[in-house]
Short mmCIF file of C-alpha atoms and ligand atoms in Angstrom, two decimals:
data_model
loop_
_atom_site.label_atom_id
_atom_site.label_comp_id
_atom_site.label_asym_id
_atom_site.label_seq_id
_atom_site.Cartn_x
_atom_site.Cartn_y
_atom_site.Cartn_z
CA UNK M 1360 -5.72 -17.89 16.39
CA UNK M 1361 -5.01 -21.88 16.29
CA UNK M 1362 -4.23 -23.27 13.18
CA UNK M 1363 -7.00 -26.13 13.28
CA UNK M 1364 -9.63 -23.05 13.36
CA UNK M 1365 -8.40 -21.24 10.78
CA UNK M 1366 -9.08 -21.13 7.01
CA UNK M 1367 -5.34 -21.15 5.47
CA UNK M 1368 -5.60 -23.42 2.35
CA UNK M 1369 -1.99 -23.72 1.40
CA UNK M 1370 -0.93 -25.30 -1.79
CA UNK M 1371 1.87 -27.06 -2.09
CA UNK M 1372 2.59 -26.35 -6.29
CA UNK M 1373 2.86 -23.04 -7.74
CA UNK M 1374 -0.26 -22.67 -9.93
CA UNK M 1375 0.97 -22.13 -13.59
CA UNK M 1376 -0.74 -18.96 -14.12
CA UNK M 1377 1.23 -17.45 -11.51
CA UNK M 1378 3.91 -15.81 -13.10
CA UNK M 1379 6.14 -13.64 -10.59
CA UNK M 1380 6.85 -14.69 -7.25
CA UNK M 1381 4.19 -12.30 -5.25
CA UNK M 1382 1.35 -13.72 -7.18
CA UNK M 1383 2.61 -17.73 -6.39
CA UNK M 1384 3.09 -16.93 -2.83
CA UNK M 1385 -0.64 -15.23 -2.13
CA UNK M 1386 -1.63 -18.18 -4.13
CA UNK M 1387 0.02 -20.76 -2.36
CA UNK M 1388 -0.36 -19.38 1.19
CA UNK M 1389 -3.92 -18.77 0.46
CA UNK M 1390 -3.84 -15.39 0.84
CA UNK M 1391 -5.96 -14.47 -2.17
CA UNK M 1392 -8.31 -16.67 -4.69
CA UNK M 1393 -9.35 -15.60 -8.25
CA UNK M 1394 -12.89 -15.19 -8.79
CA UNK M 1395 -13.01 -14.59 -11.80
CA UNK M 1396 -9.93 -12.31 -14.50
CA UNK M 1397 -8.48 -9.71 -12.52
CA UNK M 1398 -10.60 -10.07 -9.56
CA UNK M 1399 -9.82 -11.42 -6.68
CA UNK M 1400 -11.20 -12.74 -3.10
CA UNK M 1401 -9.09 -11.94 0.13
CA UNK M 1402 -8.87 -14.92 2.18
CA UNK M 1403 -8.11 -14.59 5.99
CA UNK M 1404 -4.46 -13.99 5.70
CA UNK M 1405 -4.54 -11.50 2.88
CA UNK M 1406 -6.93 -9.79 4.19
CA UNK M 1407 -5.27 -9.11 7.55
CA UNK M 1408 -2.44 -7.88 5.58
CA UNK M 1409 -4.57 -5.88 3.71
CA UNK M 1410 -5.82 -4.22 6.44
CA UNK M 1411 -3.07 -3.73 8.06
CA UNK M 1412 -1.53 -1.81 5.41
CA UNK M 1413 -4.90 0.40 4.57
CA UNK M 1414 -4.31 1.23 8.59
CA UNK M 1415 -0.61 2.82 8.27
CA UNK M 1416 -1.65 4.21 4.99
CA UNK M 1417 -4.94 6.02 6.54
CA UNK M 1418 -2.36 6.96 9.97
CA UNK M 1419 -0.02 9.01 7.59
CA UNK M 1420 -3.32 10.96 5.96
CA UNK M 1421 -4.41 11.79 8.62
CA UNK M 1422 -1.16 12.90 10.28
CA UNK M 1423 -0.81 15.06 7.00
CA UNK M 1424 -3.85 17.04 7.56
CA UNK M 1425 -6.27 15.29 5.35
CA UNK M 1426 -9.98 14.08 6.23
CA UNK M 1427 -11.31 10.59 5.43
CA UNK M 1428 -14.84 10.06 4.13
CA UNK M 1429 -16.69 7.56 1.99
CA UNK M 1430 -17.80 7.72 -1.95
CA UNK M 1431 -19.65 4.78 -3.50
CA UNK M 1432 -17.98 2.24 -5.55
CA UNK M 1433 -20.86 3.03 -8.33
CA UNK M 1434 -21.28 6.71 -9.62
CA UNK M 1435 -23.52 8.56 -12.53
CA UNK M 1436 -22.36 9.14 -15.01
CA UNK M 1437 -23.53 12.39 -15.42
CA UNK M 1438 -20.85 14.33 -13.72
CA UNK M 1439 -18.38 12.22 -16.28
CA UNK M 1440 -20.31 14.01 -19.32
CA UNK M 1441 -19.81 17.37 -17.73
CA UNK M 1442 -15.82 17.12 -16.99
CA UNK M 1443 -15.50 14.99 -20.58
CA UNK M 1444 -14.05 12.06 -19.29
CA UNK M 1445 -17.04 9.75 -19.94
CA UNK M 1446 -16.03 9.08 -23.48
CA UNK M 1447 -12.24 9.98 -23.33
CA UNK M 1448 -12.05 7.15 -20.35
CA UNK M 1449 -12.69 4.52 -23.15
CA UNK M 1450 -13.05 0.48 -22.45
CA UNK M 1451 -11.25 0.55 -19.90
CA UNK M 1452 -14.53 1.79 -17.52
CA UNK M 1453 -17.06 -0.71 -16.43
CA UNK M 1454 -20.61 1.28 -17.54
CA UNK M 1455 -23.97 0.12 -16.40
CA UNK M 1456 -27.60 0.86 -16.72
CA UNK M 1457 -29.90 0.74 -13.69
CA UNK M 1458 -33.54 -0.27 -14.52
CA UNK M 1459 -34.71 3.28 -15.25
CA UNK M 1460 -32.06 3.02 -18.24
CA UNK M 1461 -29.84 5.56 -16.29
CA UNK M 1462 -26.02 5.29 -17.24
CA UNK M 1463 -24.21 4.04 -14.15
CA UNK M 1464 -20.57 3.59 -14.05
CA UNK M 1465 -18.26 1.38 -11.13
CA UNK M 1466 -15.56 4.20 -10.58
CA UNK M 1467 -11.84 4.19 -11.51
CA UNK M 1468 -11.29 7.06 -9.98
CA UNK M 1469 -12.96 10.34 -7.88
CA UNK M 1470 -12.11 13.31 -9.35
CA UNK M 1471 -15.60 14.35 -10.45
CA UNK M 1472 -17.07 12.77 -7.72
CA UNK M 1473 -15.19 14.56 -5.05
CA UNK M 1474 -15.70 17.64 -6.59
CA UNK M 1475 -19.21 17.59 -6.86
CA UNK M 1476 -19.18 17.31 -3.26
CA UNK M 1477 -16.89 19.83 -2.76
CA UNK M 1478 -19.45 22.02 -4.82
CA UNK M 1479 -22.36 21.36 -3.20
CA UNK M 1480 -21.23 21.82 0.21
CA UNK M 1481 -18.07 24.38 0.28
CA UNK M 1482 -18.85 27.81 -0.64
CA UNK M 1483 -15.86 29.84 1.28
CA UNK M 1484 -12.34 30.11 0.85
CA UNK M 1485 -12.74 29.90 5.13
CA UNK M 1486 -13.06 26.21 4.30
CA UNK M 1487 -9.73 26.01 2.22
CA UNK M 1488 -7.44 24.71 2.03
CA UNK M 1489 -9.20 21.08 2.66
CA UNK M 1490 -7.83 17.65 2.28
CA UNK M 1491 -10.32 15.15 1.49
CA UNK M 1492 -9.62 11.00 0.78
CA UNK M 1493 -11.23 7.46 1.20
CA UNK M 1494 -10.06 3.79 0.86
CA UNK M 1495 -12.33 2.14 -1.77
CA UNK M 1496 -12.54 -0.26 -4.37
CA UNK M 1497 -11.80 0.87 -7.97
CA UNK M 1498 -12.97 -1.14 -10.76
CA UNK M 1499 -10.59 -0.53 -14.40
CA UNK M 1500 -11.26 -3.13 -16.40
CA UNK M 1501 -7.23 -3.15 -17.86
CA UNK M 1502 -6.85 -4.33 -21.31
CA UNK M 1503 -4.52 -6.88 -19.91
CA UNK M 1504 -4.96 -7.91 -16.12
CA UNK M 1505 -2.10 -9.92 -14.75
CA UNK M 1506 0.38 -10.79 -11.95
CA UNK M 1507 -2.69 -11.14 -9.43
CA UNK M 1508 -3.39 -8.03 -7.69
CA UNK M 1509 -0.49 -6.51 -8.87
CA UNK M 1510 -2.10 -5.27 -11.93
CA UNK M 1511 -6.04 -6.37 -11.41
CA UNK M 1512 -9.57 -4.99 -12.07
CA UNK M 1513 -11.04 -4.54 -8.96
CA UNK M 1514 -8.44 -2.55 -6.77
CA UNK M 1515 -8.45 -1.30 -3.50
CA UNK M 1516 -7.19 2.77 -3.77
CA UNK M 1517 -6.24 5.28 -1.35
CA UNK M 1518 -7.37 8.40 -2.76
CA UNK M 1519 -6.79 12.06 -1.79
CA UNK M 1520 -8.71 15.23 -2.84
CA UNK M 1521 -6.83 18.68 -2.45
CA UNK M 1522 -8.79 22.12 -2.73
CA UNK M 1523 -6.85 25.51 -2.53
CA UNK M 1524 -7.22 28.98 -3.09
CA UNK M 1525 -3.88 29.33 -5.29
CA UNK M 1526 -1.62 27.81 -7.04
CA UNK M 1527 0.80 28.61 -4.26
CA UNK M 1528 -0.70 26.67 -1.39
CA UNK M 1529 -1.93 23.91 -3.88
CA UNK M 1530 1.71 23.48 -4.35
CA UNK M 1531 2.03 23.19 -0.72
CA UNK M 1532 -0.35 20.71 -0.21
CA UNK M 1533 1.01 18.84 -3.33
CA UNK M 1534 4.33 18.72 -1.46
CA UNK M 1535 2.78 17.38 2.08
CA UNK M 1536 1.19 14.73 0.03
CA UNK M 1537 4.51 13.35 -1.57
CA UNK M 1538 6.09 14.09 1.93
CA UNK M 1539 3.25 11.81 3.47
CA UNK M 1540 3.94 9.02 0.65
CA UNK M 1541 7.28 8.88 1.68
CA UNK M 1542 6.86 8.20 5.36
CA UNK M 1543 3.57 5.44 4.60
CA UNK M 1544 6.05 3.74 2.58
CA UNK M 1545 9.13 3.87 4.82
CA UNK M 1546 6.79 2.43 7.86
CA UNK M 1547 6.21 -0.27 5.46
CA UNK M 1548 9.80 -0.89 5.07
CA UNK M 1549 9.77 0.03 1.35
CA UNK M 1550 11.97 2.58 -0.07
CA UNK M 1551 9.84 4.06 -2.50
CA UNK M 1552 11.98 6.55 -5.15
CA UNK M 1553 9.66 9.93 -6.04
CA UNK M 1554 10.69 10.21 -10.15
CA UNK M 1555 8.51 12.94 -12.19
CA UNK M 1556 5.51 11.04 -14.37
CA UNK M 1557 3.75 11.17 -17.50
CA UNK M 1558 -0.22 12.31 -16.27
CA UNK M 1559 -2.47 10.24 -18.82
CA UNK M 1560 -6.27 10.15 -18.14
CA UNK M 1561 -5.92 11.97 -14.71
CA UNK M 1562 -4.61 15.39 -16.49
CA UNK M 1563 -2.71 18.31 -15.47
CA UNK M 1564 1.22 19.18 -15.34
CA UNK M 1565 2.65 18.03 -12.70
CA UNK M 1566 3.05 14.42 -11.48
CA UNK M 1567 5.33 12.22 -9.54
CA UNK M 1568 4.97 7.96 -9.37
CA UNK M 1569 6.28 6.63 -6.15
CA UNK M 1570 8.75 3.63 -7.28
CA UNK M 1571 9.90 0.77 -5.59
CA UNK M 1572 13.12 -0.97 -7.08
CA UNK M 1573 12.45 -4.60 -8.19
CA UNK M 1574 12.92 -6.83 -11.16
CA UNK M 1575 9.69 -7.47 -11.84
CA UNK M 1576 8.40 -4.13 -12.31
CA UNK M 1577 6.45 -3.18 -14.87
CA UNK M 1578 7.81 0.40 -15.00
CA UNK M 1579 11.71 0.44 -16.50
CA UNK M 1580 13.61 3.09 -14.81
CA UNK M 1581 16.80 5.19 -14.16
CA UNK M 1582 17.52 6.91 -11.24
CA UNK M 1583 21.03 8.00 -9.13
CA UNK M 1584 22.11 5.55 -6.42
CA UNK M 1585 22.49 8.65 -3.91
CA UNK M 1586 18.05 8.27 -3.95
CA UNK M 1587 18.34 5.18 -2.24
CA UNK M 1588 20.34 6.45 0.81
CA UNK M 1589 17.86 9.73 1.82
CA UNK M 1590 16.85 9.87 5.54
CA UNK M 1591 13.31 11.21 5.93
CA UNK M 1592 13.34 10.29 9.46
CA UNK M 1593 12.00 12.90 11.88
CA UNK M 1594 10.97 15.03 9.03
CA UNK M 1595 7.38 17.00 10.18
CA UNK M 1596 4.91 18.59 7.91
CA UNK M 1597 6.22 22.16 8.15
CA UNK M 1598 6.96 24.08 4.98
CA UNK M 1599 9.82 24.50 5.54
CA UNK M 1600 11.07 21.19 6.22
CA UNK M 1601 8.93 19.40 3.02
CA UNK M 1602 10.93 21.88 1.01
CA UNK M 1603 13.94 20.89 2.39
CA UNK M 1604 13.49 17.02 1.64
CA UNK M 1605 11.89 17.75 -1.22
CA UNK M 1606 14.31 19.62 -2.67
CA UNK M 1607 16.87 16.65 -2.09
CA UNK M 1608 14.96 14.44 -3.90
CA UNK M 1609 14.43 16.67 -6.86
CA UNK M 1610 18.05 17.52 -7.48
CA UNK M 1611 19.14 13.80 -7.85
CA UNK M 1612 18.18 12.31 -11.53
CA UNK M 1613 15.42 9.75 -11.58
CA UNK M 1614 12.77 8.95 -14.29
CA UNK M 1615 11.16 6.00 -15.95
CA UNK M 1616 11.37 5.11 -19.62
CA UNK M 1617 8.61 7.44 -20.40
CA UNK M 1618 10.41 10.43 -19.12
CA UNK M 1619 14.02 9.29 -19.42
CA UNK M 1620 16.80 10.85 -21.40
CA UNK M 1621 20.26 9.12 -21.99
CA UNK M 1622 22.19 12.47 -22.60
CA UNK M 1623 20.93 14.15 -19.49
CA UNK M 1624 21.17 11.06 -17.38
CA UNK M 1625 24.88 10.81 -18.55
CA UNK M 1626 25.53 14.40 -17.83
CA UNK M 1627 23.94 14.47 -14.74
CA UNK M 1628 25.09 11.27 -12.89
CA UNK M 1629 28.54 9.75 -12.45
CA UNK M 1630 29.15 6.08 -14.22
CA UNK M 1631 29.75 4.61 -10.60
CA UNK M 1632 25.90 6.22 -9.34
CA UNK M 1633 24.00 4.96 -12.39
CA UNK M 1634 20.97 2.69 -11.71
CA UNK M 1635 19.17 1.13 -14.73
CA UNK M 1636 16.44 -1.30 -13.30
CA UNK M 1637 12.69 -1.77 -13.17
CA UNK M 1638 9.89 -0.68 -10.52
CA UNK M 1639 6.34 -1.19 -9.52
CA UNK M 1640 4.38 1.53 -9.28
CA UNK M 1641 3.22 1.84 -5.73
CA UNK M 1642 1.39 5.15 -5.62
CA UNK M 1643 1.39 8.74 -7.93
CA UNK M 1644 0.33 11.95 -6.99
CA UNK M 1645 -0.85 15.10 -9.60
CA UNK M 1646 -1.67 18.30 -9.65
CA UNK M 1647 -4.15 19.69 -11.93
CA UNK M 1648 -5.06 23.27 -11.38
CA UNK M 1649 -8.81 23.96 -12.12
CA UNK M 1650 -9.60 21.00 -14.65
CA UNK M 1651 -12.63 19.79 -12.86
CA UNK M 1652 -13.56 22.34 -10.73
CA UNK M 1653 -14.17 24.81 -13.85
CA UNK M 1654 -15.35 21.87 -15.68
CA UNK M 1655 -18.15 20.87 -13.09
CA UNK M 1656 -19.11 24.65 -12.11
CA UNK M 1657 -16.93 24.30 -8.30
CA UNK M 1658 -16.68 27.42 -6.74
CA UNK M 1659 -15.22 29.11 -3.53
CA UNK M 1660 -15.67 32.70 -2.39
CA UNK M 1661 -12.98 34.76 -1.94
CA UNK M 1662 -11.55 36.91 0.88
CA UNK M 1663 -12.40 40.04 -1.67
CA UNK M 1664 -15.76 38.82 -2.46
CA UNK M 1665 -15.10 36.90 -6.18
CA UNK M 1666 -15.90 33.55 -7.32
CA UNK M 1667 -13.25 31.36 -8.43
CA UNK M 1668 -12.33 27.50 -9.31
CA UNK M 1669 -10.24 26.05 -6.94
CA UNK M 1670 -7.08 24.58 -7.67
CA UNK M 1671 -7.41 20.64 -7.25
CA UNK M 1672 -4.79 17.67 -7.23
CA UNK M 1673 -5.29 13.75 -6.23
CA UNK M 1674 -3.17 11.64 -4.37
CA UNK M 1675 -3.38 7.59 -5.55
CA UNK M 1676 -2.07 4.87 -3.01
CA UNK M 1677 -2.41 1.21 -4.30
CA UNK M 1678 -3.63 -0.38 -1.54
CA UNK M 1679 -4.57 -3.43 -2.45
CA UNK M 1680 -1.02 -3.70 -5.03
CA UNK M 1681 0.43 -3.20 -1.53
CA UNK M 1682 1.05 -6.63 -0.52
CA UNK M 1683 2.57 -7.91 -3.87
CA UNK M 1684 4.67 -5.42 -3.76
CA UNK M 1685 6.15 -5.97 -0.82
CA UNK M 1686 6.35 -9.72 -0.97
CA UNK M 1687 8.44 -8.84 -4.62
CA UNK M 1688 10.86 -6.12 -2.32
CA UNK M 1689 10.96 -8.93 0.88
CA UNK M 1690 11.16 -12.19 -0.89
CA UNK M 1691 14.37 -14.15 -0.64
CA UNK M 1692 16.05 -17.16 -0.74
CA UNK M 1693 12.42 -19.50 -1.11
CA UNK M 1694 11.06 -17.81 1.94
CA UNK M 1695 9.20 -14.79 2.99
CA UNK M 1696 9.02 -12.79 5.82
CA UNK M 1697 6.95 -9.75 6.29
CA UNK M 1698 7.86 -6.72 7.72
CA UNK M 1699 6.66 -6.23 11.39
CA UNK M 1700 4.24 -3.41 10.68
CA UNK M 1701 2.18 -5.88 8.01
CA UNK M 1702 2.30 -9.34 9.38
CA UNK M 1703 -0.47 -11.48 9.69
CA UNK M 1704 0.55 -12.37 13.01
CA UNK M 1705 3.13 -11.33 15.58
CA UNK M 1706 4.91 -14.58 16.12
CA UNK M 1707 3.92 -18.28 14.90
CA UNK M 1708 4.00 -21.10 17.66
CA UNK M 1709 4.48 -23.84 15.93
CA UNK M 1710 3.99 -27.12 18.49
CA UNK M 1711 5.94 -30.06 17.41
CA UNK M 1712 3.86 -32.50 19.96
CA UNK M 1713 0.81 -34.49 19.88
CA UNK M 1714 -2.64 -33.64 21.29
CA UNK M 1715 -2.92 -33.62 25.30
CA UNK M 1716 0.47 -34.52 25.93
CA UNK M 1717 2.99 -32.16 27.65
CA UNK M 1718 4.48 -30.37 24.79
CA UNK M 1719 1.03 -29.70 23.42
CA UNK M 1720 0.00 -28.10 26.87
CA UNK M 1721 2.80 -25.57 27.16
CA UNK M 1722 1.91 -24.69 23.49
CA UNK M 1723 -1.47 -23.95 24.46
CA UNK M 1724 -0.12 -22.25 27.50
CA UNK M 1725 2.73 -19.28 26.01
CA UNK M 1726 -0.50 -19.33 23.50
CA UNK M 1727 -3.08 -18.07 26.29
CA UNK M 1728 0.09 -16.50 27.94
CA UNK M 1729 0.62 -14.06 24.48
CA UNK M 1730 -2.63 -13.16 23.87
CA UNK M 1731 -3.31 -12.17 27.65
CA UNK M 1732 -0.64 -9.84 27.12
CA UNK M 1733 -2.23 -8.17 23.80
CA UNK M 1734 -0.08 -9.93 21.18
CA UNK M 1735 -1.88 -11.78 18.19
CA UNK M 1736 0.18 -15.53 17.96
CA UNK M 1737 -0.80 -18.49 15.34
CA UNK M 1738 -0.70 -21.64 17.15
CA UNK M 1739 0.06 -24.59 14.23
CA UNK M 1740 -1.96 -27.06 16.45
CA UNK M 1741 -2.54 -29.40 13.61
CA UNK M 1742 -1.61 -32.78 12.95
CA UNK M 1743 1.02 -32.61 9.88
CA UNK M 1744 4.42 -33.34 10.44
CA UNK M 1745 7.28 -31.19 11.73
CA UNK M 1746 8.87 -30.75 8.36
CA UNK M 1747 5.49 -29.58 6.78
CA UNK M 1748 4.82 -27.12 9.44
CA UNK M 1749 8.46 -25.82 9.18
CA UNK M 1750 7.83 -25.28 5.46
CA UNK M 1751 4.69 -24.15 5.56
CA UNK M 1752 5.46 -21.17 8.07
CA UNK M 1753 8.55 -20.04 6.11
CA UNK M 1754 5.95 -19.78 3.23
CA UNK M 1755 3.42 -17.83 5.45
CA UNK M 1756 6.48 -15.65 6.43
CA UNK M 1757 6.11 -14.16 10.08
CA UNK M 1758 9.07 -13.28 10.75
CA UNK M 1759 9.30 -14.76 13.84
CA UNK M 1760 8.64 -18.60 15.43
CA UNK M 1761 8.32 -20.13 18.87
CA UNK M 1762 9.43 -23.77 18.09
CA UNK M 1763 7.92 -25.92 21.11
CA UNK M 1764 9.44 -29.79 21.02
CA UNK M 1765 10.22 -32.71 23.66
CA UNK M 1766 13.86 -31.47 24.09
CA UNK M 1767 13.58 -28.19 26.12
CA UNK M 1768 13.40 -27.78 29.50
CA UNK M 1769 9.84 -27.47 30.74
CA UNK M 1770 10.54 -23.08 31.30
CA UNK M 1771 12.73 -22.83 28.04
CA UNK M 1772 11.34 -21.41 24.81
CA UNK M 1773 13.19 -21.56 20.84
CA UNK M 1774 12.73 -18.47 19.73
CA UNK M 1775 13.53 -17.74 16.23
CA UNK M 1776 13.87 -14.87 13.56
CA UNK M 1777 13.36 -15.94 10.19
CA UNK M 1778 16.48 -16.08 8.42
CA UNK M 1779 18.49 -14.99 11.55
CA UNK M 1780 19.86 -17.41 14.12
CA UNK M 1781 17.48 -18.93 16.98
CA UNK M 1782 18.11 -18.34 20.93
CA UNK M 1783 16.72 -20.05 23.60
CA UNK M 1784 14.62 -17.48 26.35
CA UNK M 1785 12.59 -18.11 29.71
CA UNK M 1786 8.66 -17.28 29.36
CA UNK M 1787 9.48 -13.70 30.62
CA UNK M 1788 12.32 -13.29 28.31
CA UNK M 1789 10.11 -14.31 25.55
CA UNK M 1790 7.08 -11.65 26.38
CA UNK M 1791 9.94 -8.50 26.91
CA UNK M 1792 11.67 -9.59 23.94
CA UNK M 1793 8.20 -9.69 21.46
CA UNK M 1794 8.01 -5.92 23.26
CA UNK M 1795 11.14 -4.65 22.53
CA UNK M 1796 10.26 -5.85 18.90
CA UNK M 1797 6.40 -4.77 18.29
CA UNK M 1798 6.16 -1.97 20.90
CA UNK M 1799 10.01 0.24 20.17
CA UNK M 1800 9.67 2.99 17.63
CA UNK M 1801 6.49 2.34 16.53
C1 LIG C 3361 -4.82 9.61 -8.02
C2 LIG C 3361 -5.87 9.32 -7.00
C3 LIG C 3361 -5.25 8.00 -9.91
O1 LIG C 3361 -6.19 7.28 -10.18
N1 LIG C 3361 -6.88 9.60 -9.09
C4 LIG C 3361 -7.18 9.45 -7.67
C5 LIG C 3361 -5.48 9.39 -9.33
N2 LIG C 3361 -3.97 7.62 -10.07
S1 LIG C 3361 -3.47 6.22 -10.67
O2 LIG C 3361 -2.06 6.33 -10.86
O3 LIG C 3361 -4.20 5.89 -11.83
O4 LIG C 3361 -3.74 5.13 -9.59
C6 LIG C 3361 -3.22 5.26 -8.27
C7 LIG C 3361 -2.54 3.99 -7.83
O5 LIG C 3361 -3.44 2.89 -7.88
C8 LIG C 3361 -2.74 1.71 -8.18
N3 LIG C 3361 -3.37 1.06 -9.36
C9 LIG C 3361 -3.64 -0.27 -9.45
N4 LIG C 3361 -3.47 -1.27 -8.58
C10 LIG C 3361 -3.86 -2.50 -8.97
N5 LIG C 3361 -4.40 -2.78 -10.19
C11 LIG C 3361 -4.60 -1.78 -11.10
N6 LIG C 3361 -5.15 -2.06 -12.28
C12 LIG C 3361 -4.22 -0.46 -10.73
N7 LIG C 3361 -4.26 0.76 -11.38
C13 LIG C 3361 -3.74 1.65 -10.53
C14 LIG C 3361 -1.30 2.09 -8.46
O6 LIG C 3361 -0.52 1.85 -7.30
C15 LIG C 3361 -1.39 3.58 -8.73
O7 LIG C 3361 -0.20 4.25 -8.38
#
């Protein structure tokens, strides 16, 4: 993409509604706009982001077994009268009326949808256990949006649908879920910290939020140090290796304020491992037995012949929270840089000469040169000054820069790593070099 082409409205002043860094730097890079409280348009650059996070996040689903479809953003609200939740959900769902006077509702979540499918189209426990999840806007309307799309209205969502015959393999599928979490969020360069939850409006007994470790958190939260340092590298979705990590995980203390307890965190952790800190909530995963499938009349026959509920949980990803978060985990030092598996763009050229004359051409030419060989550059071919593209690129944050000026040799390239030192590489160099980086372990 070249620069001049592009729509990348960068600000140069933090607006003042912006409050933590993520929300100033989607501002000011023009990755998002406000529409109107809590909702928000994605702008080129966000949105590439965006996407490619919902892409690792639908990878791992579907390496864990589970099936993407597609509900509607609007639902009846019938089904909501049957399972109860149409009045216990409160203000904080958006209802409408169609013209026939029928109560509509823009859904916060899919448990009764989902199951109503699962109802009217499963009828054996041959079909079981199934995984089912989409990517699709949520609308909450929160009693107190804020910190952009951090904590917003309308909200992208990752959510997963588990049906099993037993409580047993529910609990298995529960586990491949948080095992699944884990590995979305470590390709995303987060370390995310499992710690047991409170369930509120969702329901059942058993719940874990997925955590990441920043300041500006909204979640407060103690955990052991020994949480941070857990390898789930190479870890498959066998039972017996989810149990494994699993188990890790659960024996080290970790809760948020909700759940915490001083005397057991003092007797379970040494002084020197104690972590007392805040988190955003990235993702949370439940499991709630039969609560809507006996509610809303879901059914599965049996091996033996009998009808019974099956046992359900739901998996949450915050897509859409996604890139905050990460900008508040990756920001540093006034600049940003994403992590390789997010960025907007592979590498940024930024050309330091003017248009048509020699400097300008070899831009244009490692530009045609990159994307010949499958690798998605931003050329800065715009007028502003050197400074003003330097800045502007450390506030876009790809993490790495081709810096074409009058003073190299016509087959040299500056090739730099944000933050990290620069080095100076022949065209070739340059290509095997963006491959070793994009194309290793990935
Ligand atoms: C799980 C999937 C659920 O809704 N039902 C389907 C369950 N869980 S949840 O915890 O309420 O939400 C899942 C994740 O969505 C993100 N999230 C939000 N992101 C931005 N703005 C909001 N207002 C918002 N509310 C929830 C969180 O990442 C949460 O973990």
């Amino acid at each position: 993409m070249k620069l001049s082409n592009y729509l990348l409205p960068i600000l140069k002043e933090s607006p003042s509604e912006a409050k933590i860094k993520s929300h100033q730097l989607m501002l000011r890079s023009g990755m998002i706009r406000q529409s109107s409280s809590g909702i928000y348009s994605w702008l080129p650059l966000g949105f590439k982001v965006l996407k490619k996070i919902e892409n690792i996040v639908r990878e791992e689903q579907n390496k864990a077994g589970a099936i993407e479809l597609l509900m509607p953003t609007i639902q009846s609200a019938d089904i909501w009268k049957e399972s109860g939740r149409y009045d216990d959900y409160g203000k904080e769902m958006l209802r409408i009326k169609d013209r026939q006077e029928r109560d509509l509702l823009y859904g916060p979540t899919n448990e009764e949808l989902i199951t109503q499918i699962f109802k009217d189209n499963v009828k054996s426990y041959k079909n079981l256990p199934l995984m089912l999840y989409h990517i699709q806007w949520k609308f909450r309307d929160e009693i107190r949006p804020r910190f952009g799309v951090m904590r917003c209205r309308e909200f992208l969502m990752k959510d997963t649908y588990s049906f099993d015959l037993n409580k047993q393999n529910a609990e298995y599928s529960y586990k491949k879920m948080y095992l699944s979490y884990l590995k979305t969020f470590e390709k995303l360069d987060l370390n995310a910290i499992p710690m047991q939850a409170d369930t509120g409006p969702i329901g059942g007994d058993l719940s874990h939020e997925f955590i990441i470790l920043t300041d500006t958190g909204e979640s407060e939260v103690f955990l052991d140090k020994n949480l941070l340092n857990i390898n789930i590298k190479n870890i498959d979705y066998t039972k017996n290796n989810i149990d494994k990590i699993i188990d890790k995980f659960s024996k080290l203390y970790s809760a948020t304020d909700e759940k915490h307890s001083t005397s057991e965190f003092n007797r379970l952790v040494e002084k020197k491992n104690q972590l007392h800190t805040r988190g955003i909530e990235i993702g949370h995963i439940f499991y709630f037995g039969d609560k809507y499938s006996k509610s809303l009349k879901a059914l599965v026959n049996t091996k033996e012949g009998k009808n019974i509920n099956p046992q359900m949980g739901s998996y949450g990803i915050g897509v859409s929270r996604l890139p905050a978060a990460i900008i508040e985990a990756k920001y540093n030092n006034e600049f940003m840089k994403w992590p390789k598996s997010v960025t907007p763009f592979h590498v940024a050229i930024i050309n330091l000469g003017k248009n048509g004359d020699e400097v300008d051409k070899k831009s244009n030419d490692i530009y045609t040169f990159l994307k010949n060989n499958s690798f998605d550059p931003l050329l800065d071919d715009t007028s502003e000054s050197p400074a003003s593209k330097f800045k502007n690129f450390d506030l876009i944050g790809i993490p790495y820069q081709i810096i074409i000026g009058s003073k190299m040799k016509k087959e040299e390239y500056e090739f730099k790593e944000l933050g990290k030192g620069k080095m100076i590489l022949s065209k070739s160099e340059l290509l095997n070099r963006l491959k070793e980086i994009y194309h290793s372990d990935q």
